[in-house]
Coordinates of C-alpha atoms and ligand atoms in Angstrom, one line a residue:
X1396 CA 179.8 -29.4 67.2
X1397 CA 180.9 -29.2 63.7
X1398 CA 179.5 -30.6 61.2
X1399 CA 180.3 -31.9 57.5
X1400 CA 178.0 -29.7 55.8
X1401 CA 180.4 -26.9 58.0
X1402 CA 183.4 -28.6 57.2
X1403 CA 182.5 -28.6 53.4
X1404 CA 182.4 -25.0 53.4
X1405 CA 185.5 -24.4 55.3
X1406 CA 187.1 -26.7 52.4
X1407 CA 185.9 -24.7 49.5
X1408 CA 186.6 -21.4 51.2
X1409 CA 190.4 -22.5 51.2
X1410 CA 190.7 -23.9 48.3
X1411 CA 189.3 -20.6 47.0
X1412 CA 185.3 -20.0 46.8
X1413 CA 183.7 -16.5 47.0
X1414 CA 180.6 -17.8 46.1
X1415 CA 177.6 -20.4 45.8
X1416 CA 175.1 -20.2 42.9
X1417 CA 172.0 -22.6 43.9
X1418 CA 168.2 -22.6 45.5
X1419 CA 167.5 -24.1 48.8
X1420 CA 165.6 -27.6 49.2
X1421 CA 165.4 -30.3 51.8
X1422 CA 168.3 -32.3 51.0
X1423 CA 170.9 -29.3 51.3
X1424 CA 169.2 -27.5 53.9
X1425 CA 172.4 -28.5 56.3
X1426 CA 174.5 -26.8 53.5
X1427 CA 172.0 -23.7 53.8
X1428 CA 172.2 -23.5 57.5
X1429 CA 176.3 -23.9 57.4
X1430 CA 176.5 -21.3 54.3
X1431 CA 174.6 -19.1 56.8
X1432 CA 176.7 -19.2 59.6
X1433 CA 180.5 -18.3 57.7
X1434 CA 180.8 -15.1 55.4
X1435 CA 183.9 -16.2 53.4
X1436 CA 181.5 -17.7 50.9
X1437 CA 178.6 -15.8 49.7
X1438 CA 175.3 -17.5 48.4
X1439 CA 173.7 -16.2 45.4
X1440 CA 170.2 -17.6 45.4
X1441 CA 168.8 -18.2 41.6
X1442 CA 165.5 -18.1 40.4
X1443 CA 165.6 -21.7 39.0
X1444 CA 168.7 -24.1 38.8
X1445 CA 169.8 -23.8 35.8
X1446 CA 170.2 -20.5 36.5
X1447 CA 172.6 -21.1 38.9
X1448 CA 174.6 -23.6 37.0
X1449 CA 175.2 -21.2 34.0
X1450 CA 176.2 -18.3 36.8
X1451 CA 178.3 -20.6 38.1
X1452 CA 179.8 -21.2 34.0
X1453 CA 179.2 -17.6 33.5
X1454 CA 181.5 -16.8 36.3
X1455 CA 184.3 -19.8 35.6
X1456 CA 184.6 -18.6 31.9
X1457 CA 185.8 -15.3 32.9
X1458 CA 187.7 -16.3 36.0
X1459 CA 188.8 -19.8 34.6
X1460 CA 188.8 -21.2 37.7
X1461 CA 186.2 -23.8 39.0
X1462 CA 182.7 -22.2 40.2
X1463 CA 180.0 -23.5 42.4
X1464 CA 176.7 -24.3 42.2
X1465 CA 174.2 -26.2 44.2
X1466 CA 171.0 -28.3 44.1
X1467 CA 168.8 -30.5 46.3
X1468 CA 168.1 -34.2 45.1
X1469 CA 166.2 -35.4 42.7
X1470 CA 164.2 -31.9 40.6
X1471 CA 166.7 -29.3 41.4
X1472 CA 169.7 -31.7 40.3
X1473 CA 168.0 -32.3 37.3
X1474 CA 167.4 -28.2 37.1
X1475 CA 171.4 -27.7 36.7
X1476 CA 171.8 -30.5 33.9
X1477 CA 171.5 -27.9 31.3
X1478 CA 173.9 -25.7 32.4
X1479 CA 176.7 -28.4 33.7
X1480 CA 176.3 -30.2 29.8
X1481 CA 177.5 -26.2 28.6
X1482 CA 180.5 -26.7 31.0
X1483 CA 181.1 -30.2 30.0
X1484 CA 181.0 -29.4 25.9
X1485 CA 182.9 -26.1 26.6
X1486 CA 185.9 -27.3 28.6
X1487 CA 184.3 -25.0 31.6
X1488 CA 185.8 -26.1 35.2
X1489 CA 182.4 -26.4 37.4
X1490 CA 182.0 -28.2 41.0
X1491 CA 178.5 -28.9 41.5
X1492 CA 177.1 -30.4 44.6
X1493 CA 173.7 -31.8 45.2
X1494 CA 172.1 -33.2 48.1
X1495 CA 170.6 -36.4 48.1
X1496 CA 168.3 -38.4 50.6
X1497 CA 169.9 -40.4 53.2
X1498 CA 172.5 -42.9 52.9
X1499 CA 169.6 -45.7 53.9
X1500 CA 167.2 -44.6 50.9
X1501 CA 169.5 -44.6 48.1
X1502 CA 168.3 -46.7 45.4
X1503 CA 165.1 -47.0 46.7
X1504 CA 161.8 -45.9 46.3
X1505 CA 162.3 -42.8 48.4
X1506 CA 160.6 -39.5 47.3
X1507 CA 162.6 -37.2 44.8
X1508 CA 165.3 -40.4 44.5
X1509 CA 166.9 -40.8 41.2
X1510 CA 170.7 -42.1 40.5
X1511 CA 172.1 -38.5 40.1
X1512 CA 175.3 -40.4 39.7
X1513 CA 174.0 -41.8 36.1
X1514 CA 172.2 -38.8 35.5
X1515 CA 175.5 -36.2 35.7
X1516 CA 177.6 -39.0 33.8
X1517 CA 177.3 -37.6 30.3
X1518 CA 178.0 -34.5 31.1
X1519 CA 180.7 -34.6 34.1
X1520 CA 184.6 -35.7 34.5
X1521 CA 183.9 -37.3 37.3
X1522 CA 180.1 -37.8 39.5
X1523 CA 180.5 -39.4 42.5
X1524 CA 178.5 -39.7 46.0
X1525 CA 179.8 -39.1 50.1
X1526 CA 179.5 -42.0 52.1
X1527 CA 181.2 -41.5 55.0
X1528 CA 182.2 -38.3 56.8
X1529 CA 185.8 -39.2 56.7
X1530 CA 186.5 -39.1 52.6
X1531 CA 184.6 -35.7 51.9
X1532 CA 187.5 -33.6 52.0
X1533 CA 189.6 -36.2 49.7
X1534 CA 186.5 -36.6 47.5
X1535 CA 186.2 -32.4 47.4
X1536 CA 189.7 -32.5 46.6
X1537 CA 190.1 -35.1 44.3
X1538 CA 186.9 -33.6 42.1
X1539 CA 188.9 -30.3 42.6
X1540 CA 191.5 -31.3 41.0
X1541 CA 189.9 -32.8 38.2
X1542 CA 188.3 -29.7 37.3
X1543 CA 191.5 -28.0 36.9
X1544 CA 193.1 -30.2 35.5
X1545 CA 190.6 -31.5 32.8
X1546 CA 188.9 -28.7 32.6
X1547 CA 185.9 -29.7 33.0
X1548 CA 182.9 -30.1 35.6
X1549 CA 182.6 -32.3 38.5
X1550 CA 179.8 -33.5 40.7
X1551 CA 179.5 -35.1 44.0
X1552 CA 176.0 -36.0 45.3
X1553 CA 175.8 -35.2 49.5
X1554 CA 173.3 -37.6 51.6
X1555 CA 171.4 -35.4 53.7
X1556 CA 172.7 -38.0 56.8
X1557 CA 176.2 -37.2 56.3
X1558 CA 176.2 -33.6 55.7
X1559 CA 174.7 -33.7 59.3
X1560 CA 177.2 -36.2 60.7
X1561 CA 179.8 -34.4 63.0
X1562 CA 182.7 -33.4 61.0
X1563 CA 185.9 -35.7 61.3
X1564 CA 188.9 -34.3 61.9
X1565 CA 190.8 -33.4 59.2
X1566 CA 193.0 -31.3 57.8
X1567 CA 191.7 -28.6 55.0
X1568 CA 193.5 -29.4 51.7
X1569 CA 196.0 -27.3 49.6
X1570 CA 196.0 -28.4 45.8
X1571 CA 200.1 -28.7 45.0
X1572 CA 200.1 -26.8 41.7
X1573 CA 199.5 -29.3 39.2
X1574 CA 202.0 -31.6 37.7
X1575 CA 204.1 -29.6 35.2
X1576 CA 201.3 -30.7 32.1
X1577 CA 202.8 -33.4 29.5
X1578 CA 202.5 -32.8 26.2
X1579 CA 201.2 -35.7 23.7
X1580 CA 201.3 -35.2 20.4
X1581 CA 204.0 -34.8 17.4
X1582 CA 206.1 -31.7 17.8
X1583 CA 208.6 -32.0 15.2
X1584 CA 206.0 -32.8 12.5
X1585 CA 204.0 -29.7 13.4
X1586 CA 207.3 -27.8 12.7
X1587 CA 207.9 -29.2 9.2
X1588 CA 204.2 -28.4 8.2
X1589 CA 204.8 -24.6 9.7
X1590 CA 208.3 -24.2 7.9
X1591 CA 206.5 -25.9 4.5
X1592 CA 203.5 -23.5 4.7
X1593 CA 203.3 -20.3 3.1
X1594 CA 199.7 -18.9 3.8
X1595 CA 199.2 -19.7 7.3
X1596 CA 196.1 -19.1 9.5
X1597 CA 195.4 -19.4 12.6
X1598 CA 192.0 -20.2 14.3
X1599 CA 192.3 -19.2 18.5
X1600 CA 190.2 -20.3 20.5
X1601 CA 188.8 -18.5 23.7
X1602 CA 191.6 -19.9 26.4
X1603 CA 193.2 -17.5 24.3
X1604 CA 192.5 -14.9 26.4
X1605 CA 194.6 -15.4 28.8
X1606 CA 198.2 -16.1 26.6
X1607 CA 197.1 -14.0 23.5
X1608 CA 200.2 -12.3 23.2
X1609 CA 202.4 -16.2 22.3
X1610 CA 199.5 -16.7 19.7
X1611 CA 200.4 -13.6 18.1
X1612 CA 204.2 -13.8 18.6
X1613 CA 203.9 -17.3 16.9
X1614 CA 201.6 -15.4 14.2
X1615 CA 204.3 -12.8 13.7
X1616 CA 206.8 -15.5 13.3
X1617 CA 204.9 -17.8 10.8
X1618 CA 203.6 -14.6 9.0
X1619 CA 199.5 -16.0 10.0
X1620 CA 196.2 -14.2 9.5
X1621 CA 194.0 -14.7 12.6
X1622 CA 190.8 -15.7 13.1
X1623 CA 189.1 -15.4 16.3
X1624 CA 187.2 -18.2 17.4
X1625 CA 183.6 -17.9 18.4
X1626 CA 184.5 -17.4 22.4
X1627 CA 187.6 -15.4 21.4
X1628 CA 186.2 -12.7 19.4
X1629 CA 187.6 -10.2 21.6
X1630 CA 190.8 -11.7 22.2
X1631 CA 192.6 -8.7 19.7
X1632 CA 191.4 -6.2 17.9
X1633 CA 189.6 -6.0 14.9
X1634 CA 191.6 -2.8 13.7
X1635 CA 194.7 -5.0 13.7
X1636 CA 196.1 -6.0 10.1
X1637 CA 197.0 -9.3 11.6
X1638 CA 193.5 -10.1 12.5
X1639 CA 190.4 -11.3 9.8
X1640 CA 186.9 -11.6 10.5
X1641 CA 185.0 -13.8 12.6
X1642 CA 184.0 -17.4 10.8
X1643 CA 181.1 -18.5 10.9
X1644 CA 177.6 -18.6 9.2
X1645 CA 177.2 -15.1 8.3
X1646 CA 180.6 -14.8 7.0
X1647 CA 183.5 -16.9 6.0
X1648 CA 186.3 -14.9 5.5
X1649 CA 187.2 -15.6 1.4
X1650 CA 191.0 -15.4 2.2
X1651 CA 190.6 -18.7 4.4
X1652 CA 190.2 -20.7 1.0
X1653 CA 193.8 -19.8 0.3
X1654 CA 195.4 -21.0 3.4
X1655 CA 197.9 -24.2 3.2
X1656 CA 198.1 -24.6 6.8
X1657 CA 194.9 -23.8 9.2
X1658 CA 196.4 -23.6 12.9
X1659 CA 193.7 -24.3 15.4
X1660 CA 195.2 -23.0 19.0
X1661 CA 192.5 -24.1 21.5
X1662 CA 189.2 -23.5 19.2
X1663 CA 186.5 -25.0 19.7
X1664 CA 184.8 -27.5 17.6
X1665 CA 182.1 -25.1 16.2
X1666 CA 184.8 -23.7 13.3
X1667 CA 185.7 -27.0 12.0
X1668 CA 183.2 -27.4 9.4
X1669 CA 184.3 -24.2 7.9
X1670 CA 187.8 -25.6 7.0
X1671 CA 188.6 -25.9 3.5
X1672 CA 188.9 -29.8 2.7
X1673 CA 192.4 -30.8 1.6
X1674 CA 194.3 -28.1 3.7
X1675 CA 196.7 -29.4 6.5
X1676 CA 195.4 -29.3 9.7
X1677 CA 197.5 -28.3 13.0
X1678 CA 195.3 -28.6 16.4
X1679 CA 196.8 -27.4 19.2
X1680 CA 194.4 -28.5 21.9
X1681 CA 194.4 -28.5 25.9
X1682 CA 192.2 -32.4 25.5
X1683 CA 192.7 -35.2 23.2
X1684 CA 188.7 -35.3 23.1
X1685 CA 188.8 -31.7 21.2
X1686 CA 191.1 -33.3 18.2
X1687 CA 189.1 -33.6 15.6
X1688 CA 189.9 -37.0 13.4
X1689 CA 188.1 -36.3 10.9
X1690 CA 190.0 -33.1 9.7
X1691 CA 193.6 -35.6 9.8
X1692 CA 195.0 -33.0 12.1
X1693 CA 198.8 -33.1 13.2
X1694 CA 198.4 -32.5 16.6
X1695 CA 199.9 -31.5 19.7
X1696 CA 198.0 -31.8 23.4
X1697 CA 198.3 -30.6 26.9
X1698 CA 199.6 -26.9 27.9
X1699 CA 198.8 -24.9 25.4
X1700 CA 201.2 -22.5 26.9
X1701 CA 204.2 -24.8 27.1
X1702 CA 203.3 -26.0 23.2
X1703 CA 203.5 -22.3 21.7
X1704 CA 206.7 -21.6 24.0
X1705 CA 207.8 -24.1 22.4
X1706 CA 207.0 -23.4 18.8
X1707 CA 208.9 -20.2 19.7
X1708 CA 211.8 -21.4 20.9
X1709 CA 212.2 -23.5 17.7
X1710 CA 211.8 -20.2 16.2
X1711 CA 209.4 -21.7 13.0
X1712 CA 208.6 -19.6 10.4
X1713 CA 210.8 -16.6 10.7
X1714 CA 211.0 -15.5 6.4
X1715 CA 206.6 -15.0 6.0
X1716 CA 205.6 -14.8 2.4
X1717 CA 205.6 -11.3 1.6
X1718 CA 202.9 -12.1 -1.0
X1719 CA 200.4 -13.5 1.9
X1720 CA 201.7 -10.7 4.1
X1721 CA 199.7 -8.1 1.6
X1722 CA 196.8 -10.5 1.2
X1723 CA 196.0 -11.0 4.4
X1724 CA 196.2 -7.4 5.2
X1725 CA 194.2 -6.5 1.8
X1726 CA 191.4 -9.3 3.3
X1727 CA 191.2 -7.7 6.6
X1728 CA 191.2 -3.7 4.8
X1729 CA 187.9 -5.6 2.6
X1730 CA 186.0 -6.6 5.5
X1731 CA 186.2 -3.1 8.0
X1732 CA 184.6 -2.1 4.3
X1733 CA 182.2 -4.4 3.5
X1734 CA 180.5 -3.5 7.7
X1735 CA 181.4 0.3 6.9
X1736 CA 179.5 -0.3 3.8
X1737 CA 176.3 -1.8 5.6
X1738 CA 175.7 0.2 8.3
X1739 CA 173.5 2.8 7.2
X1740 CA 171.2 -0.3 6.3
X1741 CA 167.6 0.7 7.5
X1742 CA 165.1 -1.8 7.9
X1743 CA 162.0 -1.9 6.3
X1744 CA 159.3 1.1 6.6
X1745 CA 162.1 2.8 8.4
X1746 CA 162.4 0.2 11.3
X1747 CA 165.7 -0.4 13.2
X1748 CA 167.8 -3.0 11.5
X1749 CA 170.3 -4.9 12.8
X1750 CA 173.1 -3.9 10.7
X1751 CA 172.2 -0.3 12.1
X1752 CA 172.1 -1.7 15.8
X1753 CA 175.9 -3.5 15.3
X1754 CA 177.2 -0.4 14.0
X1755 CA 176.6 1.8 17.0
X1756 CA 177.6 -0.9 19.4
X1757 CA 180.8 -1.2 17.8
X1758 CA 181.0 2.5 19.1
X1759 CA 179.7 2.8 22.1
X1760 CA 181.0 -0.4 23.7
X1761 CA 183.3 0.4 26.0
X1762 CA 187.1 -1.5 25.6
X1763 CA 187.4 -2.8 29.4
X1764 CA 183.8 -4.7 29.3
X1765 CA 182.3 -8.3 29.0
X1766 CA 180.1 -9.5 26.7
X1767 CA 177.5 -12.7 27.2
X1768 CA 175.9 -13.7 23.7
X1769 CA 172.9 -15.8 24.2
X1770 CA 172.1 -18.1 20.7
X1771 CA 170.1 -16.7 17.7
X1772 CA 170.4 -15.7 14.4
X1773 CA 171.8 -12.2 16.0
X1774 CA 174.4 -14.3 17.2
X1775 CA 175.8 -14.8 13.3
X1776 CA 175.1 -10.8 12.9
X1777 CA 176.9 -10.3 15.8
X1778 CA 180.0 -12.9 14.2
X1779 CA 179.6 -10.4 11.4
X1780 CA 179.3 -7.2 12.4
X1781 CA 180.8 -6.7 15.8
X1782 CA 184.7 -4.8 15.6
X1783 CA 186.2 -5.8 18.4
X1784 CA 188.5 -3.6 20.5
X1785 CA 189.7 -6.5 23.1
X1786 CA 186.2 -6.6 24.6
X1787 CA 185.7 -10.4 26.4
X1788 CA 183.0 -12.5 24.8
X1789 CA 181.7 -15.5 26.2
X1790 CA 178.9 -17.6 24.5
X1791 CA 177.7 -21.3 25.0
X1792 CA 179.9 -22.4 22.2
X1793 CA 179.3 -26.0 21.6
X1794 CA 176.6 -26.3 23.3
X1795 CA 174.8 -23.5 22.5
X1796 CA 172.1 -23.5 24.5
X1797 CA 169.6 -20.4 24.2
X1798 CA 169.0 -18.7 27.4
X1799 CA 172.2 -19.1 28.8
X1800 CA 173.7 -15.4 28.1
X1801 CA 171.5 -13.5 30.8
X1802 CA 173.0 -15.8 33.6
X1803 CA 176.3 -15.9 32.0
X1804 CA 176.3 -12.4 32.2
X1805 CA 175.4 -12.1 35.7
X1806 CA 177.8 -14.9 36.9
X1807 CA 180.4 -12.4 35.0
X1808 CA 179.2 -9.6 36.6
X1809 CA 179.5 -11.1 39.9
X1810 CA 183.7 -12.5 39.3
X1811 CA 184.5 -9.0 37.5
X1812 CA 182.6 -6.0 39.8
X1813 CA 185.0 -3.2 38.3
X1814 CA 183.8 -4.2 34.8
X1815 CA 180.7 -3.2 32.5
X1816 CA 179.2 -6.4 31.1
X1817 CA 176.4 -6.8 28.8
X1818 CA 174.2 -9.6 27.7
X1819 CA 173.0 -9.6 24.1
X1820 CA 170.0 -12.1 22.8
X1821 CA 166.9 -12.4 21.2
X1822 CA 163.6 -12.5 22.6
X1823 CA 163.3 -16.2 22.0
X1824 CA 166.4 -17.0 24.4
X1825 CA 165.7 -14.5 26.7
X1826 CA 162.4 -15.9 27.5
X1827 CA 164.0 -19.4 28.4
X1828 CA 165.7 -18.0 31.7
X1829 CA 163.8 -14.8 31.9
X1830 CA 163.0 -15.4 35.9
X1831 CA 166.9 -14.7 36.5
X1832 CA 166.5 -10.7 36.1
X1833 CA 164.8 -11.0 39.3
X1834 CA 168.2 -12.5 40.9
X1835 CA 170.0 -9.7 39.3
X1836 CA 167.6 -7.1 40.8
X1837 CA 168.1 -8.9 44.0
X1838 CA 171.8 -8.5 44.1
X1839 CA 172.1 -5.3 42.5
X1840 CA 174.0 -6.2 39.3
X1841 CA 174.1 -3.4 36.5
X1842 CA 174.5 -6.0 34.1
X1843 CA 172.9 -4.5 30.7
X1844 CA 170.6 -6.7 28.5
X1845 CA 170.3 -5.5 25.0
X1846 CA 167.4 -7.5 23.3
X1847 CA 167.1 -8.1 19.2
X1848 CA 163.3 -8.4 19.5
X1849 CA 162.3 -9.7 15.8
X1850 CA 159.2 -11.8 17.4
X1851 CA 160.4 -14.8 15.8
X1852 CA 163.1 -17.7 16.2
X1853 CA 164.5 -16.0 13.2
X1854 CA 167.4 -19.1 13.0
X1855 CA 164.8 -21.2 13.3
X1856 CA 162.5 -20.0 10.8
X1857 CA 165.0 -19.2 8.2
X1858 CA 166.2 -23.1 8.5
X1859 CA 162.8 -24.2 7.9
X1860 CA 162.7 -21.6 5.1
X1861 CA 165.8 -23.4 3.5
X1862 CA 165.3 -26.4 3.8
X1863 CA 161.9 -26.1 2.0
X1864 CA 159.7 -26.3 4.7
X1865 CA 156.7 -24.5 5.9
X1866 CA 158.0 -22.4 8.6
X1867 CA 155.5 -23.4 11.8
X1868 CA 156.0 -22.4 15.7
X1869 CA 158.8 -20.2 14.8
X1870 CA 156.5 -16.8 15.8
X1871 CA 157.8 -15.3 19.6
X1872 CA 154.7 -13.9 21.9
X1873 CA 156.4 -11.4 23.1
X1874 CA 155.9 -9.8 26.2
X1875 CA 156.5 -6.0 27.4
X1876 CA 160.1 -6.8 28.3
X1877 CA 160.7 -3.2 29.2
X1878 CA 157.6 -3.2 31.6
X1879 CA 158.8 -6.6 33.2
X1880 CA 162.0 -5.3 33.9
X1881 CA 160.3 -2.6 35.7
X1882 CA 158.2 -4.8 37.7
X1883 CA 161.4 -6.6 38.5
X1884 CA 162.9 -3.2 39.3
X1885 CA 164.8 -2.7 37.1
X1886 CA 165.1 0.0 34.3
X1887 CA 163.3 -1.3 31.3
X1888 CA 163.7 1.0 28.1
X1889 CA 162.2 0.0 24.4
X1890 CA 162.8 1.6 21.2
X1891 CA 161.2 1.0 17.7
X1892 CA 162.7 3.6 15.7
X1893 CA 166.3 4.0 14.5
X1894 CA 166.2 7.9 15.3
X1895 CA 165.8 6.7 19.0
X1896 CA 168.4 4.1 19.1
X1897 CA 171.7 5.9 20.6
X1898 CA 170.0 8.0 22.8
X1899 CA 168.1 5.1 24.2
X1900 CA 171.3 3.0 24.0
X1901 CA 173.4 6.2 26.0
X1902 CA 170.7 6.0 28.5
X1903 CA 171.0 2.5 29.4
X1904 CA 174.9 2.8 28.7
X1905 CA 174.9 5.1 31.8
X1906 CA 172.7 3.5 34.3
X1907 CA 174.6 1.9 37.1
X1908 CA 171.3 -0.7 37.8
X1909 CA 170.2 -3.6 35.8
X1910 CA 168.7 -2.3 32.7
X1911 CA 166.8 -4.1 30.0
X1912 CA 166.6 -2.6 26.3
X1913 CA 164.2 -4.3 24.0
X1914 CA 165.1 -3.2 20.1
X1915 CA 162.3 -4.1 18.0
X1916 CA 164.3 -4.8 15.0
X1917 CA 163.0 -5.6 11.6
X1918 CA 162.8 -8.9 10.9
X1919 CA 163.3 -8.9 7.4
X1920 CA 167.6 -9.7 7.1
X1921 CA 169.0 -11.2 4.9
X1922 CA 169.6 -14.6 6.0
X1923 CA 172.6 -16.3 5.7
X1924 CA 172.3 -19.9 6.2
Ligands
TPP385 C1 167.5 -24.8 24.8 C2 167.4 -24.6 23.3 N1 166.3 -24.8 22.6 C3 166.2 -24.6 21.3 C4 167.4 -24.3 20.6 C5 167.3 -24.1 19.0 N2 167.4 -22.6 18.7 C6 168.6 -22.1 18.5 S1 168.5 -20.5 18.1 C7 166.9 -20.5 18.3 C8 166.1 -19.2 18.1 C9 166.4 -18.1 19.0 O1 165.5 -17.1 18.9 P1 165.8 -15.6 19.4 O2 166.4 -15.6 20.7 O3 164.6 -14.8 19.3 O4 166.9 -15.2 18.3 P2 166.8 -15.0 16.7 O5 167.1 -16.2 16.1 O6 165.4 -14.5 16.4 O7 167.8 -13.9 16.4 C10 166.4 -21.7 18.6 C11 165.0 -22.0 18.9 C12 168.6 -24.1 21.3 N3 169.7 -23.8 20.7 N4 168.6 -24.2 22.7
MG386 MG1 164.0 -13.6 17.7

């Protein structure tokens, strides 16, 4: 006999799962046993849940299509709230599924209860709970749906009772593509503001990725400078003339302050308060809820795609200011300077410094790879410093949660086998989901962590420092992170001197196993907030 929890998998399989992030418990155990007896759908068993929900974002922000995770009731669904809210703040298609107990204890005072339904509302497009046999393929394919289409995460709760029940019949859905996407929004006035503007820029966000050369057609047209986003910094190359620094914190490119149009083309909401008040604002969004009112945007929403297709077929732009043609390219010349001028940087006492760190990276990362930024103050060096040469970057952009790059990288690693993919972070972050190197052992994932070990919450500290405060509970204990990653085994490198830095960075550019390099860097930068 067949059962639902059977039935569920056969669904996912064909609607196109390879694989389940998540850690057994009693409420799912049906899922367990049914995940176990089919090997379209493999199960990647995490160390702690919110592990698996930021695999499961780790892997849908390279893929873009919706991942998995699971969670028994009550703890463990709790366990992926973290990494569900990243999916929720990042646009990030998710479907997670929990268990829960039995249709005849809900709402009561049954062990591990709790209303997972209010507790994923926040942070989901839709939560909802099975309770009958005979909906949980419309349910699975409704919340399907959703995800795609909304881009965003979805949850549905399982009673342990019906993920027993014999399966119903029923036939296994296929998702019609979806309907060709509206667009909302105010076309024409977008293309009076384009042919008023003279010093265009664009902002692009990470989606993109996967139509990056219509954002750069449309900046050709208008004559734009482009700024990658914080999730798009590898979109195009830093060597192109086209393309200006990365905004944020450690740098705000000076040119931006000249603009009279800023074009925001999926971004996400981290660059807005970088904007120059007074200049027109253009958002090109995929949701309504990423328009920002408070920058009086002109704006256009749905398919990005069909937006910019559009934009080129009304062929704006076409004669760019020669004048902001040479300024842009002057702006992006003074940048590659300014990081060629700082990279011979020491630290203090001859320690590594970050400055030194970027600078080799920029060499020796390889074109074809992914990159998972955890948050720190590395993550404004790496804004900074890093010259991209198309590399993918994904980071917890709105939400930026610390600790999420390690399983972000794995869940990367997983979609994208042929690629390299490295994780970056600081000690701090790394320490929140530390446990998951053991799952990357586990599944043999050469994933390779690079840690900025200053022994501090540097951002943190430097905050405190700023605001006039006495910087407290900002100090890191810091483990032997190289010698953990051996226990784990794994190969764990350190290196404290700069001397040391690209043959120890070589090394653990060559191993094909998960490696862990720990960079005692000095602590002493410059701050920059
Ligand atoms: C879960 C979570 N807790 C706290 C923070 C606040 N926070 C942001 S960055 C940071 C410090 C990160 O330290 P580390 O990883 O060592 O990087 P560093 O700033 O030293 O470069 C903290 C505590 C956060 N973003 N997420
Ligand atoms: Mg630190």
């Amino acid at each position: 006999m067949e059962t639902v929890a059977q039935l569920i998998l056969k669904v996912l399989s064909s609607l196109g799962t390879k694989r389940i992030y998540g850690l057994p418990g009693d409420a799912i155990l049906p899922l367990m046993d049914a995940i176990s007896k089919q090997d379209a759908i493999r199960f990647i068993g995490t160390a702690h849940e919110m592990g698996a929900a930021f695999m499961a974002c780790g892997e849908a922000r390279v893929t873009g299509l919706p991942a998995v995770c699971i969670a028994t009731e009550g703890p463990g669904a709790l366990n992926l709230v973290n990494g569900v809210a990243d999916a929720y703040r990042d646009g990030i298609p998710l479907l997670v599924l929990t268990g829960q107990v039995e249709t005849g204890k809900l709402y009561s005072n049954a062990k591990q209860y709790i209303d997972q339904q209010a507790l994923f509302l926040p942070i989901t497009g839709m939560t909802t709970l099975f309770t009958r046999p005979e909906s949980v393929v419309d349910v699975i394919k409704v919340a399907w749906q959703k995800a795609i289409g909304d881009s965003i995460p979805c949850h549905i709760s399982s009673p342990k009772d019906i993920l027993l029940s014999p399966a119903p019949v029923a036939e296994l859905p296929t998702i019609s593509p979806l309907a060709p996407p509206s667009i909302d929004g105010d076309i024409s006035s977008i293309v009076a503001l384009l042919e008023a503007s003279e010093r265009p820029i664009i902002i692009a966000g990470k989606l993109a990725y996967s139509f990056k050369e219509k954002v750069y057609r449309l900046a050709e047209q208008l004559g734009a400078g482009i700024i990658p986003g914080q999730g798009a910094r590898g979109v195009f190359s830093a060597q192109d003339q086209r393309v200006l620094s990365g905004l944020g914190e450690a740098h705000i490119p000076p040119i931006l302050r000249e603009a009279d149009c800023i074009i925001f083309i999926g971004s996400s909401p981290y660059e807005h308060p970088f904007i120059p008040k007074e200049v027109p604002v253009i958002q090109i969004e995929q949701r309504l809820q990423l328009v920002d009112h408070s920058l009086r945007p002109i704006y256009a929403v749905g398919d990005i795609q069909s937006i910019l297709g559009k934009l080129l077929e009304r062929s704006v732009g076409k004669n760019p200011n020669l004048e902001w043609q040479e300024k842009l390219q002057a702006s992006q010349k003074s940048f590659l300077d300014i990081i060629e001028a700082e990279k011979g940087d020491a630290g203090r006492g001859n320690s590594i410094s970050v400055r030194q760190f970027f600078s080799l990276l920029n060499q020796m990362l390889p074109q074809e790879s992914i990159i998972a930024l955890d948050i720190g103050e590395f993550t404004h060096w790496f804004d900074r410093a890093f010259l991209s040469r198309g590399q993918q970057v994904i980071i917890s952009e709105y939400w930026r949660c610390m600790g999420a790059g390690l399983p972000f990288g794995l869940g990367a690693q997983l979609a994208c086998p042929e690629k390299r993919v490295f994780v970056l972070t600081g000690e701090g972050g790394l320490l929140v989901t530390l446990q998951e190197m053991v799952t990357a052992v586990r599944y043999s994932l050469p994933v390779i962590v690079i840690i900025l070990n200053n022994g501090q919450y540097a951002l943190e500290k430097h905050k405190m420092q700023k605001a006039a405060m006495e910087p407290f509970g900002v100090d890191v204990y810091s483990p032997d992170f190289a010698g953990i990653a051996s226990a784990c085994g794994a190969l764990g490198l350190r290196v404290k001197r700069p001397e040391e830095l690209r043959s120890t960075l070589e090394r653990a550019f060559q191993s094909n196993r998960f490696t862990v390099v720990d960079i005692l860097v000095d602590e002493s930068v410059p701050m920059f907030l």
